[in-house]
Amino acid sequence: MSKYWNDKVRELEPYVPGEQPKDKKYIKLNTNENPYPPSKKVIEAMKNAVNDDLKLYPDPTCSDFIDELASYYNLDKDQIFIGNGSDEVLAFSFMAFFSKDRKILFPDISYSFYIVYAQLLNLDYKMIKLDENFDVPLEEFKRPNGGVIIPNPNAPTGKYIYIEELKKLVEANKDSVVIIDEAYVDFGGESMIKFIKDYDNLLVIQTLSKSRSLAGLRVGFALGNKDLIEGLNRIKNSINSYTIDRLALIGSVEAIRDEEHFQETTKKIISTRKKTIKDLEGLGFTVLESKSNFVFASHKEISGKILYEKLKDNGVLVRHFNKERINNFLRITIGTDEEMAVLIKKLKLILR
Ligand SMILES: *Cc1c(COP(=O)(O)O)cnc(C)c1O
């Protein structure tokens, strides 16, 4: 607390990112990073871009990357917005589309940044309680609102909603924007992108952080009707026109081009996920169905908090949330087969 802080800063409750510890080498299964390196073509292109051109500002319209995404997703260029990580795209979306007089809706167990943005921007919100199976009760979102945001698959549960169901939600919400946060959709889910041409209130947000192994590059994007995209550009150009640097722009293009690398790494993660779920169940864990690059699991005998601590002592870092209803769960990122074998071995020791 400082006397120089204004009232807003005093009342903030900022998001707490997962640990990035420096004290020793952990098997890091706590922040949903991809265990595989990015495409070699990304690295190569970025190395070549470390040159005197860095004295110049980057392209504020991100046109090369937008061209690439437009042809990849079969969209028009004016249906695409690029941001510094999808976190920034989400923040800009809250600023552009949600208003103070009507409540915005999101699940009570969900990405915890939503509540932070709402508070930062003085937006009123209502959190909709997940049902007893940790599914999102979509009927509860069909009420008057100032905007809807749902991750699909959800985090930290990993559970997936069929897009036909979400489509009905978009249709029932013609007076507000429905944002689907698809940070994890590439790990077995289906994207809402194909409905963008049908609905002017649908915004789909994705990121290169998870399925493209580029969490360190900070690139995310929004796809939607051109008027929504223009709204996001109005916000961006009122804050910082150059959110994506030269190197990130060049790397992002290559990341989308290298389809083979993308297919190979996402397939490996899906197959490791399947094996991990089986192994965890074999140890007495209950594991929620997952279509993401993590699983959400609880054990009937040992609490989530103790398991988290013991795993950390054993050099394996997972995520534990000290929050009602989920404090007995661990969120475990899917690593390589070798990393997951160590996790299972350590859990066996701890449970013995
Ligand atoms: C990881 C994550 C993001 C943020 O991703 P960045 O692009 O790295 O900012 C957004 N939404 C959800 C649900 C996430 O889990």
Short mmCIF file of C-alpha atoms and ligand atoms in Angstrom, two decimals:
data_model
loop_
_atom_site.label_atom_id
_atom_site.label_comp_id
_atom_site.label_asym_id
_atom_site.label_seq_id
_atom_site.Cartn_x
_atom_site.Cartn_y
_atom_site.Cartn_z
CA MET A 1 0.00 0.00 0.00
CA SER A 2 1.35 3.41 -0.91
CA LYS A 3 -0.05 6.87 -0.37
CA TYR A 4 0.52 7.49 -4.06
CA TRP A 5 -1.91 4.78 -5.16
CA ASN A 6 -5.29 5.99 -6.32
CA ASP A 7 -8.51 4.45 -5.05
CA LYS A 8 -8.76 2.10 -8.03
CA VAL A 9 -5.31 0.60 -7.47
CA ARG A 10 -6.02 0.21 -3.76
CA GLU A 11 -9.06 -1.94 -4.41
CA LEU A 12 -7.63 -4.16 -7.19
CA GLU A 13 -7.24 -7.89 -6.68
CA PRO A 14 -4.84 -8.78 -9.50
CA TYR A 15 -4.65 -12.17 -11.20
CA VAL A 16 -2.01 -14.48 -9.75
CA PRO A 17 -0.16 -16.37 -12.53
CA GLY A 18 1.11 -19.91 -11.91
CA GLU A 19 4.56 -20.17 -10.37
CA GLN A 20 7.61 -19.87 -12.62
CA PRO A 21 10.16 -20.92 -9.98
CA LYS A 22 13.89 -20.36 -10.35
CA ASP A 23 15.09 -22.23 -7.25
CA LYS A 24 15.47 -25.63 -8.92
CA LYS A 25 14.57 -27.59 -12.00
CA TYR A 26 11.00 -28.84 -11.77
CA ILE A 27 8.92 -30.96 -14.07
CA LYS A 28 6.62 -28.10 -14.87
CA LEU A 29 2.99 -29.18 -15.17
CA ASN A 30 1.41 -26.06 -13.66
CA THR A 31 0.79 -23.41 -16.32
CA ASN A 32 -0.47 -25.37 -19.34
CA GLU A 33 2.57 -24.61 -21.45
CA ASN A 34 3.23 -27.00 -24.32
CA PRO A 35 6.02 -29.51 -23.51
CA TYR A 36 7.23 -29.53 -27.12
CA PRO A 37 9.36 -26.77 -28.63
CA PRO A 38 7.86 -24.47 -31.26
CA SER A 39 8.31 -25.22 -34.95
CA LYS A 40 11.94 -24.96 -36.10
CA LYS A 41 10.71 -22.68 -38.87
CA VAL A 42 9.48 -20.19 -36.25
CA ILE A 43 12.89 -20.12 -34.57
CA GLU A 44 14.74 -19.85 -37.87
CA ALA A 45 12.60 -16.98 -39.16
CA MET A 46 12.89 -15.07 -35.91
CA LYS A 47 16.67 -15.49 -35.78
CA ASN A 48 16.90 -14.05 -39.26
CA ALA A 49 14.75 -11.13 -38.19
CA VAL A 50 17.18 -10.06 -35.47
CA ASN A 51 18.73 -7.33 -37.58
CA ASP A 52 18.90 -3.57 -38.08
CA ASP A 53 15.22 -3.39 -38.96
CA LEU A 54 14.56 -3.52 -35.23
CA LYS A 55 15.17 0.22 -35.23
CA LEU A 56 11.82 0.55 -37.01
CA TYR A 57 8.38 0.19 -35.46
CA PRO A 58 6.53 -3.01 -36.34
CA ASP A 59 3.52 -3.03 -38.69
CA PRO A 60 0.65 -1.80 -36.46
CA THR A 61 -1.90 -3.54 -38.71
CA CYS A 62 -0.12 -6.93 -38.39
CA SER A 63 -1.03 -7.46 -42.04
CA ASP A 64 1.27 -10.43 -42.81
CA PHE A 65 -0.06 -12.40 -39.89
CA ILE A 66 -3.65 -11.40 -40.59
CA ASP A 67 -3.25 -12.55 -44.21
CA GLU A 68 -1.95 -15.89 -42.97
CA LEU A 69 -4.82 -16.38 -40.51
CA ALA A 70 -7.39 -15.26 -43.06
CA SER A 71 -6.37 -17.94 -45.50
CA TYR A 72 -5.93 -20.58 -42.76
CA TYR A 73 -9.41 -20.04 -41.30
CA ASN A 74 -11.07 -18.94 -44.53
CA LEU A 75 -12.10 -15.55 -43.15
CA ASP A 76 -11.91 -11.98 -44.40
CA LYS A 77 -9.01 -9.86 -43.18
CA ASP A 78 -11.35 -7.46 -41.43
CA GLN A 79 -12.68 -10.33 -39.31
CA ILE A 80 -9.36 -10.74 -37.48
CA PHE A 81 -7.75 -8.86 -34.59
CA ILE A 82 -4.25 -9.57 -33.20
CA GLY A 83 -3.19 -8.92 -29.63
CA ASN A 84 -0.32 -9.35 -27.20
CA GLY A 85 -1.45 -12.71 -25.90
CA SER A 86 -5.12 -13.57 -25.73
CA ASP A 87 -5.13 -12.01 -22.27
CA GLU A 88 -4.77 -8.64 -23.93
CA VAL A 89 -7.42 -9.50 -26.51
CA LEU A 90 -9.75 -10.49 -23.66
CA ALA A 91 -9.08 -7.25 -21.78
CA PHE A 92 -9.72 -5.17 -24.91
CA SER A 93 -12.94 -7.14 -25.52
CA PHE A 94 -14.20 -6.38 -22.02
CA MET A 95 -13.46 -2.70 -22.69
CA ALA A 96 -15.10 -2.69 -26.11
CA PHE A 97 -18.25 -4.77 -25.68
CA PHE A 98 -19.30 -5.00 -22.05
CA SER A 99 -21.06 -2.08 -20.42
CA LYS A 100 -21.69 -0.98 -16.87
CA ASP A 101 -25.47 -1.12 -16.72
CA ARG A 102 -26.07 -4.81 -17.48
CA LYS A 103 -24.46 -7.80 -15.79
CA ILE A 104 -21.94 -9.85 -17.73
CA LEU A 105 -22.16 -13.61 -17.28
CA PHE A 106 -19.43 -16.20 -16.91
CA PRO A 107 -19.07 -19.55 -15.10
CA ASP A 108 -18.13 -19.44 -11.40
CA ILE A 109 -15.34 -21.93 -11.98
CA SER A 110 -13.50 -20.58 -14.96
CA TYR A 111 -10.51 -18.55 -16.10
CA SER A 112 -9.86 -16.29 -13.13
CA PHE A 113 -8.78 -13.32 -15.25
CA TYR A 114 -12.43 -12.58 -16.18
CA ILE A 115 -13.31 -11.40 -12.70
CA VAL A 116 -10.13 -9.32 -12.58
CA TYR A 117 -11.01 -7.50 -15.81
CA ALA A 118 -14.58 -6.96 -14.64
CA GLN A 119 -13.38 -5.41 -11.40
CA LEU A 120 -10.71 -3.31 -13.08
CA LEU A 121 -13.29 -1.88 -15.48
CA ASN A 122 -16.07 -1.48 -12.87
CA LEU A 123 -18.31 -3.92 -14.73
CA ASP A 124 -21.14 -5.66 -12.96
CA TYR A 125 -21.11 -9.44 -13.36
CA LYS A 126 -22.90 -12.60 -12.34
CA MET A 127 -21.07 -15.86 -12.02
CA ILE A 128 -23.15 -18.86 -13.09
CA LYS A 129 -22.59 -21.94 -10.96
CA LEU A 130 -21.29 -25.04 -12.74
CA ASP A 131 -23.58 -28.03 -12.23
CA GLU A 132 -22.69 -31.03 -10.04
CA ASN A 133 -20.71 -32.60 -12.91
CA PHE A 134 -18.74 -29.37 -13.43
CA ASP A 135 -20.56 -28.74 -16.70
CA VAL A 136 -21.55 -25.22 -17.78
CA PRO A 137 -25.37 -24.93 -17.42
CA LEU A 138 -26.01 -23.08 -20.68
CA GLU A 139 -29.73 -22.52 -19.96
CA GLU A 140 -28.67 -20.24 -17.09
CA PHE A 141 -26.91 -17.98 -19.59
CA LYS A 142 -30.13 -17.39 -21.51
CA ARG A 143 -31.27 -14.37 -19.53
CA PRO A 144 -30.86 -10.64 -20.10
CA ASN A 145 -27.18 -9.75 -19.82
CA GLY A 146 -24.49 -7.28 -20.81
CA GLY A 147 -22.28 -9.93 -22.40
CA VAL A 148 -21.28 -13.57 -22.01
CA ILE A 149 -17.84 -15.13 -21.81
CA ILE A 150 -17.21 -18.87 -21.68
CA PRO A 151 -13.99 -20.79 -22.26
CA ASN A 152 -14.41 -23.89 -24.40
CA PRO A 153 -12.94 -26.21 -23.23
CA ASN A 154 -13.36 -24.67 -19.80
CA ALA A 155 -10.39 -24.02 -17.53
CA PRO A 156 -9.48 -25.38 -15.04
CA THR A 157 -11.95 -28.26 -15.52
CA GLY A 158 -10.96 -29.14 -19.11
CA LYS A 159 -14.58 -29.96 -19.93
CA TYR A 160 -15.88 -29.31 -23.42
CA ILE A 161 -19.22 -27.96 -24.67
CA TYR A 162 -20.53 -29.14 -28.05
CA ILE A 163 -20.58 -26.24 -30.48
CA GLU A 164 -24.18 -26.88 -31.49
CA GLU A 165 -25.12 -26.02 -27.89
CA LEU A 166 -23.03 -22.84 -27.91
CA LYS A 167 -24.58 -21.89 -31.23
CA LYS A 168 -28.01 -21.90 -29.55
CA LEU A 169 -26.62 -19.67 -26.82
CA VAL A 170 -25.31 -17.17 -29.40
CA GLU A 171 -28.75 -17.19 -31.07
CA ALA A 172 -30.53 -16.59 -27.76
CA ASN A 173 -28.30 -13.57 -27.05
CA LYS A 174 -28.82 -11.26 -29.97
CA ASP A 175 -28.55 -8.13 -27.78
CA SER A 176 -25.06 -8.78 -26.43
CA VAL A 177 -21.70 -10.16 -27.43
CA VAL A 178 -20.92 -13.81 -26.70
CA ILE A 179 -17.19 -14.47 -26.37
CA ILE A 180 -15.90 -18.02 -26.63
CA ASP A 181 -12.35 -18.30 -25.28
CA GLU A 182 -10.85 -21.17 -27.26
CA ALA A 183 -7.38 -21.23 -25.68
CA TYR A 184 -7.54 -25.05 -25.57
CA VAL A 185 -9.79 -25.91 -28.50
CA ASP A 186 -7.02 -27.46 -30.62
CA PHE A 187 -6.63 -30.40 -28.23
CA GLY A 188 -9.68 -32.29 -29.47
CA GLY A 189 -12.48 -29.71 -29.51
CA GLU A 190 -14.25 -28.08 -32.42
CA SER A 191 -14.03 -24.33 -33.00
CA MET A 192 -16.94 -21.89 -33.31
CA ILE A 193 -15.08 -20.10 -36.12
CA LYS A 194 -17.33 -21.63 -38.77
CA PHE A 195 -20.33 -19.74 -37.32
CA ILE A 196 -18.72 -16.29 -37.47
CA LYS A 197 -20.31 -15.49 -40.82
CA ASP A 198 -23.77 -16.28 -39.38
CA TYR A 199 -23.71 -14.19 -36.20
CA ASP A 200 -22.63 -10.61 -35.67
CA ASN A 201 -22.51 -11.07 -31.86
CA LEU A 202 -20.03 -13.98 -31.76
CA LEU A 203 -16.36 -13.37 -30.92
CA VAL A 204 -13.92 -16.29 -30.87
CA ILE A 205 -10.58 -15.79 -29.10
CA GLN A 206 -7.56 -18.04 -29.59
CA THR A 207 -3.87 -18.00 -28.70
CA LEU A 208 -0.52 -19.29 -29.92
CA SER A 209 0.49 -19.95 -26.29
CA LYS A 210 -0.82 -23.46 -25.89
CA SER A 211 -1.29 -25.49 -29.08
CA ARG A 212 1.48 -23.65 -30.97
CA SER A 213 4.08 -23.88 -28.17
CA LEU A 214 4.62 -20.11 -28.10
CA ALA A 215 3.60 -18.94 -24.63
CA GLY A 216 6.81 -16.89 -24.51
CA LEU A 217 6.00 -14.94 -27.67
CA ARG A 218 2.71 -13.41 -26.40
CA VAL A 219 0.39 -13.63 -29.38
CA GLY A 220 -3.38 -14.12 -29.36
CA PHE A 221 -6.19 -13.22 -31.72
CA ALA A 222 -9.92 -12.60 -31.98
CA LEU A 223 -12.13 -13.64 -34.88
CA GLY A 224 -15.55 -12.13 -35.46
CA ASN A 225 -17.81 -9.87 -37.43
CA LYS A 226 -15.95 -6.89 -38.90
CA ASP A 227 -17.75 -4.38 -36.68
CA LEU A 228 -16.60 -6.22 -33.56
CA ILE A 229 -13.05 -6.25 -34.93
CA GLU A 230 -13.23 -2.54 -35.64
CA GLY A 231 -14.31 -2.00 -32.03
CA LEU A 232 -11.23 -3.85 -30.81
CA ASN A 233 -9.00 -1.80 -33.09
CA ARG A 234 -10.52 1.40 -31.68
CA ILE A 235 -9.52 0.27 -28.18
CA LYS A 236 -6.05 -0.86 -29.26
CA ASN A 237 -5.35 2.39 -31.06
CA SER A 238 -6.38 4.31 -27.97
CA ILE A 239 -3.86 2.46 -25.79
CA ASN A 240 -0.89 1.15 -27.77
CA SER A 241 -0.80 0.77 -31.55
CA TYR A 242 2.26 -1.49 -31.51
CA THR A 243 1.27 -4.38 -29.29
CA ILE A 244 3.02 -7.04 -31.41
CA ASP A 245 6.73 -6.66 -31.99
CA ARG A 246 8.60 -7.40 -35.23
CA LEU A 247 9.94 -10.76 -34.07
CA ALA A 248 6.58 -11.97 -32.80
CA LEU A 249 4.90 -11.02 -36.07
CA ILE A 250 7.42 -12.98 -38.11
CA GLY A 251 7.32 -16.01 -35.79
CA SER A 252 3.52 -16.09 -35.74
CA VAL A 253 3.27 -16.36 -39.52
CA GLU A 254 5.56 -19.40 -39.50
CA ALA A 255 3.69 -20.97 -36.60
CA ILE A 256 0.47 -21.01 -38.62
CA ARG A 257 2.26 -22.20 -41.77
CA ASP A 258 3.84 -25.23 -40.12
CA GLU A 259 0.70 -27.38 -40.06
CA GLU A 260 2.68 -30.60 -39.84
CA HIS A 261 4.39 -29.59 -36.59
CA PHE A 262 1.07 -28.41 -35.17
CA GLN A 263 -0.72 -31.67 -36.04
CA GLU A 264 2.10 -33.82 -34.73
CA THR A 265 2.46 -32.08 -31.36
CA THR A 266 -1.26 -31.75 -30.64
CA LYS A 267 -1.80 -35.43 -31.50
CA LYS A 268 1.01 -36.44 -29.13
CA ILE A 269 -0.54 -34.42 -26.31
CA ILE A 270 -3.96 -35.94 -26.90
CA SER A 271 -2.52 -39.45 -26.77
CA THR A 272 -0.46 -38.70 -23.63
CA ARG A 273 -3.61 -37.25 -22.04
CA LYS A 274 -5.48 -40.47 -22.65
CA LYS A 275 -2.74 -42.55 -21.05
CA THR A 276 -2.36 -40.15 -18.11
CA ILE A 277 -6.07 -40.30 -17.32
CA LYS A 278 -5.93 -44.10 -17.28
CA ASP A 279 -2.86 -44.10 -15.04
CA LEU A 280 -4.36 -41.57 -12.62
CA GLU A 281 -7.60 -43.54 -12.41
CA GLY A 282 -5.51 -46.62 -11.68
CA LEU A 283 -4.11 -44.78 -8.64
CA GLY A 284 -7.58 -43.99 -7.32
CA PHE A 285 -8.02 -40.52 -8.80
CA THR A 286 -11.28 -39.19 -10.18
CA VAL A 287 -10.43 -37.36 -13.41
CA LEU A 288 -12.82 -35.08 -15.27
CA GLU A 289 -13.25 -35.67 -18.98
CA SER A 290 -10.80 -33.37 -20.77
CA LYS A 291 -10.43 -31.92 -24.24
CA SER A 292 -7.56 -29.66 -23.23
CA ASN A 293 -3.83 -30.00 -22.58
CA PHE A 294 -4.43 -30.56 -18.87
CA VAL A 295 -6.51 -32.78 -16.61
CA PHE A 296 -8.39 -31.92 -13.44
CA ALA A 297 -8.18 -34.67 -10.86
CA SER A 298 -8.94 -35.35 -7.22
CA HIS A 299 -8.11 -38.24 -4.92
CA LYS A 300 -10.48 -39.68 -2.36
CA GLU A 301 -7.84 -40.18 0.34
CA ILE A 302 -5.37 -37.30 0.14
CA SER A 303 -6.33 -33.65 -0.17
CA GLY A 304 -5.40 -31.63 -3.22
CA LYS A 305 -3.32 -29.23 -1.15
CA ILE A 306 -1.19 -31.97 0.38
CA LEU A 307 -0.72 -33.72 -2.95
CA TYR A 308 0.36 -30.42 -4.51
CA GLU A 309 2.91 -29.82 -1.73
CA LYS A 310 4.29 -33.37 -1.79
CA LEU A 311 4.62 -33.31 -5.55
CA LYS A 312 6.47 -30.01 -5.31
CA ASP A 313 8.87 -31.50 -2.75
CA ASN A 314 9.41 -34.28 -5.26
CA GLY A 315 10.25 -31.87 -8.07
CA VAL A 316 6.88 -31.95 -9.89
CA LEU A 317 4.92 -28.72 -10.10
CA VAL A 318 1.15 -28.84 -10.64
CA ARG A 319 -1.56 -26.22 -10.00
CA HIS A 320 -3.75 -26.18 -6.92
CA PHE A 321 -6.56 -23.65 -6.45
CA ASN A 322 -7.47 -22.68 -2.92
CA LYS A 323 -11.09 -22.19 -3.82
CA GLU A 324 -14.36 -23.66 -2.65
CA ARG A 325 -15.58 -26.75 -4.54
CA ILE A 326 -12.25 -27.27 -6.32
CA ASN A 327 -9.73 -27.15 -3.48
CA ASN A 328 -9.46 -30.92 -3.53
CA PHE A 329 -8.42 -30.94 -7.19
CA LEU A 330 -5.11 -30.72 -8.97
CA ARG A 331 -4.83 -29.22 -12.42
CA ILE A 332 -2.10 -31.16 -14.16
CA THR A 333 -0.72 -29.99 -17.51
CA ILE A 334 -0.02 -32.76 -20.01
CA GLY A 335 3.74 -32.95 -20.54
CA THR A 336 5.75 -35.46 -22.55
CA ASP A 337 5.24 -39.19 -21.97
CA GLU A 338 8.48 -39.21 -19.97
CA GLU A 339 7.39 -36.33 -17.73
CA MET A 340 4.04 -37.96 -17.08
CA ALA A 341 5.76 -41.24 -16.21
CA VAL A 342 7.72 -39.37 -13.52
CA LEU A 343 4.51 -37.78 -12.22
CA ILE A 344 2.83 -41.18 -11.92
CA LYS A 345 5.91 -42.68 -10.25
CA LYS A 346 6.05 -39.87 -7.69
CA LEU A 347 2.31 -40.12 -7.02
CA LYS A 348 2.68 -43.85 -6.37
CA LEU A 349 5.37 -43.09 -3.78
CA ILE A 350 3.28 -40.37 -2.14
CA LEU A 351 0.14 -42.49 -2.00
CA ARG A 352 1.90 -45.52 -0.54
C1 LIG B 1 -3.88 -19.54 -21.12
C2 LIG B 1 -5.22 -18.94 -21.26
C3 LIG B 1 -5.40 -17.71 -21.88
C4 LIG B 1 -4.28 -16.74 -22.13
O1 LIG B 1 -3.42 -17.05 -23.03
P1 LIG B 1 -2.32 -16.03 -23.55
O2 LIG B 1 -2.59 -15.99 -24.99
O3 LIG B 1 -1.04 -16.67 -23.18
O4 LIG B 1 -2.51 -14.69 -22.90
C5 LIG B 1 -6.68 -17.26 -22.11
N1 LIG B 1 -7.74 -17.96 -21.72
C6 LIG B 1 -7.62 -19.13 -21.07
C7 LIG B 1 -8.84 -19.86 -20.63
C8 LIG B 1 -6.34 -19.64 -20.80
O5 LIG B 1 -6.21 -20.75 -20.11
#
